[in-house]
Amino acid sequence: MLASSSRDGAVKLWNTVTGHCVRTLSTCNDTVLVAISATGTLVASVTRFWDSFVEVWNIVTGHCVQKMANLRGKALALAFLPDGLLFGSIRRPGATAK
């Protein structure tokens, strides 16, 4: 599974064997970073805004299971921990997360 993002807010999930899009998620506008959990059950997306949003989606159902807002600072990276339950995002120096 591969995830891609676009500025129109779409996160697409791709089958890496067939090359076909298997699901499209409608997220906040200007999604720039995505990460898939090691378990393959969750995908996280983050917007590019200063007060960015992180959304976590269930890949199977396509439903948003968590949304976090007002994370101060532009996100530079997003990744899940190996357990697939926790994730972190790196922000520019001096930024704070709520």
CSV table of C-alpha atoms in Angstrom, one decimal:
chain,number,residue,atom,x,y,z
A,1,MET,CA,0.0,0.0,0.0
A,2,LEU,CA,1.2,3.5,-0.9
A,3,ALA,CA,-0.4,6.8,0.1
A,4,SER,CA,-0.2,10.0,-1.9
A,5,SER,CA,-1.5,13.5,-1.1
A,6,SER,CA,-2.6,16.5,-3.1
A,7,ARG,CA,-3.4,20.2,-2.4
A,8,ASP,CA,-7.1,19.6,-3.1
A,9,GLY,CA,-7.3,17.6,0.1
A,10,ALA,CA,-7.4,14.1,-1.5
A,11,VAL,CA,-5.3,11.3,0.0
A,12,LYS,CA,-5.2,8.4,-2.3
A,13,LEU,CA,-4.3,4.8,-1.3
A,14,TRP,CA,-2.6,2.7,-4.0
A,15,ASN,CA,-2.2,-1.0,-4.5
A,16,THR,CA,1.6,-1.3,-5.2
A,17,VAL,CA,1.2,-4.5,-7.1
A,18,THR,CA,-1.5,-3.4,-9.6
A,19,GLY,CA,-0.9,0.3,-9.5
A,20,HIS,CA,-4.6,1.0,-9.0
A,21,CYS,CA,-6.1,3.5,-6.6
A,22,VAL,CA,-8.1,1.5,-4.0
A,23,ARG,CA,-9.5,4.4,-1.9
A,24,THR,CA,-9.6,8.2,-1.9
A,25,LEU,CA,-10.0,10.0,1.4
A,26,SER,CA,-11.3,13.6,1.5
A,27,THR,CA,-9.2,15.5,4.0
A,28,CYS,CA,-8.5,19.1,4.9
A,29,ASN,CA,-7.3,21.2,2.0
A,30,ASP,CA,-3.6,21.4,1.2
A,31,THR,CA,-2.6,18.0,2.6
A,32,VAL,CA,1.1,17.7,2.1
A,33,LEU,CA,2.3,14.8,4.3
A,34,VAL,CA,0.9,11.3,4.7
A,35,ALA,CA,2.1,8.2,6.6
A,36,ILE,CA,0.8,4.7,6.8
A,37,SER,CA,1.0,2.7,10.0
A,38,ALA,CA,3.1,-0.5,10.0
A,39,THR,CA,0.0,-2.5,10.6
A,40,GLY,CA,-1.5,-1.1,7.4
A,41,THR,CA,-4.7,-0.2,9.1
A,42,LEU,CA,-4.3,3.6,9.6
A,43,VAL,CA,-3.1,6.5,7.5
A,44,ALA,CA,-2.3,10.0,8.9
A,45,SER,CA,-2.3,13.2,6.9
A,46,VAL,CA,-1.2,16.7,7.8
A,47,THR,CA,-1.9,20.1,6.2
A,48,ARG,CA,0.7,22.7,5.3
A,49,PHE,CA,-0.8,25.6,7.3
A,50,TRP,CA,0.8,27.3,10.3
A,51,ASP,CA,-2.1,26.1,12.5
A,52,SER,CA,-2.1,22.7,10.8
A,53,PHE,CA,-4.4,19.8,11.2
A,54,VAL,CA,-3.6,16.1,11.5
A,55,GLU,CA,-6.2,13.6,10.6
A,56,VAL,CA,-6.0,9.8,11.2
A,57,TRP,CA,-8.1,7.5,9.0
A,58,ASN,CA,-9.0,3.9,9.2
A,59,ILE,CA,-7.9,2.5,5.8
A,60,VAL,CA,-10.5,-0.3,5.7
A,61,THR,CA,-13.6,1.8,6.5
A,62,GLY,CA,-12.4,5.1,5.1
A,63,HIS,CA,-13.6,6.9,8.2
A,64,CYS,CA,-11.6,9.6,10.1
A,65,VAL,CA,-10.9,8.2,13.6
A,66,GLN,CA,-9.1,11.2,15.0
A,67,LYS,CA,-8.5,14.9,14.2
A,68,MET,CA,-6.1,17.2,15.9
A,69,ALA,CA,-6.1,20.9,15.3
A,70,ASN,CA,-4.0,23.9,16.0
A,71,LEU,CA,-0.6,22.2,15.9
A,72,ARG,CA,1.6,25.2,15.8
A,73,GLY,CA,4.2,25.4,13.1
A,74,LYS,CA,4.6,23.9,9.6
A,75,ALA,CA,5.0,20.2,9.7
A,76,LEU,CA,8.2,18.9,8.1
A,77,ALA,CA,7.8,15.1,8.6
A,78,LEU,CA,5.1,12.6,9.8
A,79,ALA,CA,5.6,9.0,10.8
A,80,PHE,CA,4.0,6.2,12.8
A,81,LEU,CA,5.9,4.4,15.5
A,82,PRO,CA,6.4,0.6,14.8
A,83,ASP,CA,3.5,-0.3,17.0
A,84,GLY,CA,1.2,1.4,14.5
A,85,LEU,CA,-0.8,3.1,17.3
A,86,LEU,CA,1.2,6.2,17.9
A,87,PHE,CA,2.7,8.7,15.4
A,88,GLY,CA,4.7,11.9,15.6
A,89,SER,CA,5.3,14.9,13.5
A,90,ILE,CA,8.3,17.1,13.3
A,91,ARG,CA,7.8,20.8,13.0
A,92,ARG,CA,10.1,23.7,12.2
A,93,PRO,CA,12.4,24.8,15.0
A,94,GLY,CA,10.7,26.9,17.6
A,95,ALA,CA,7.2,25.6,16.9
A,96,THR,CA,5.1,24.1,19.6
A,97,ALA,CA,2.5,21.4,19.4
A,98,LYS,CA,-0.7,21.3,21.5
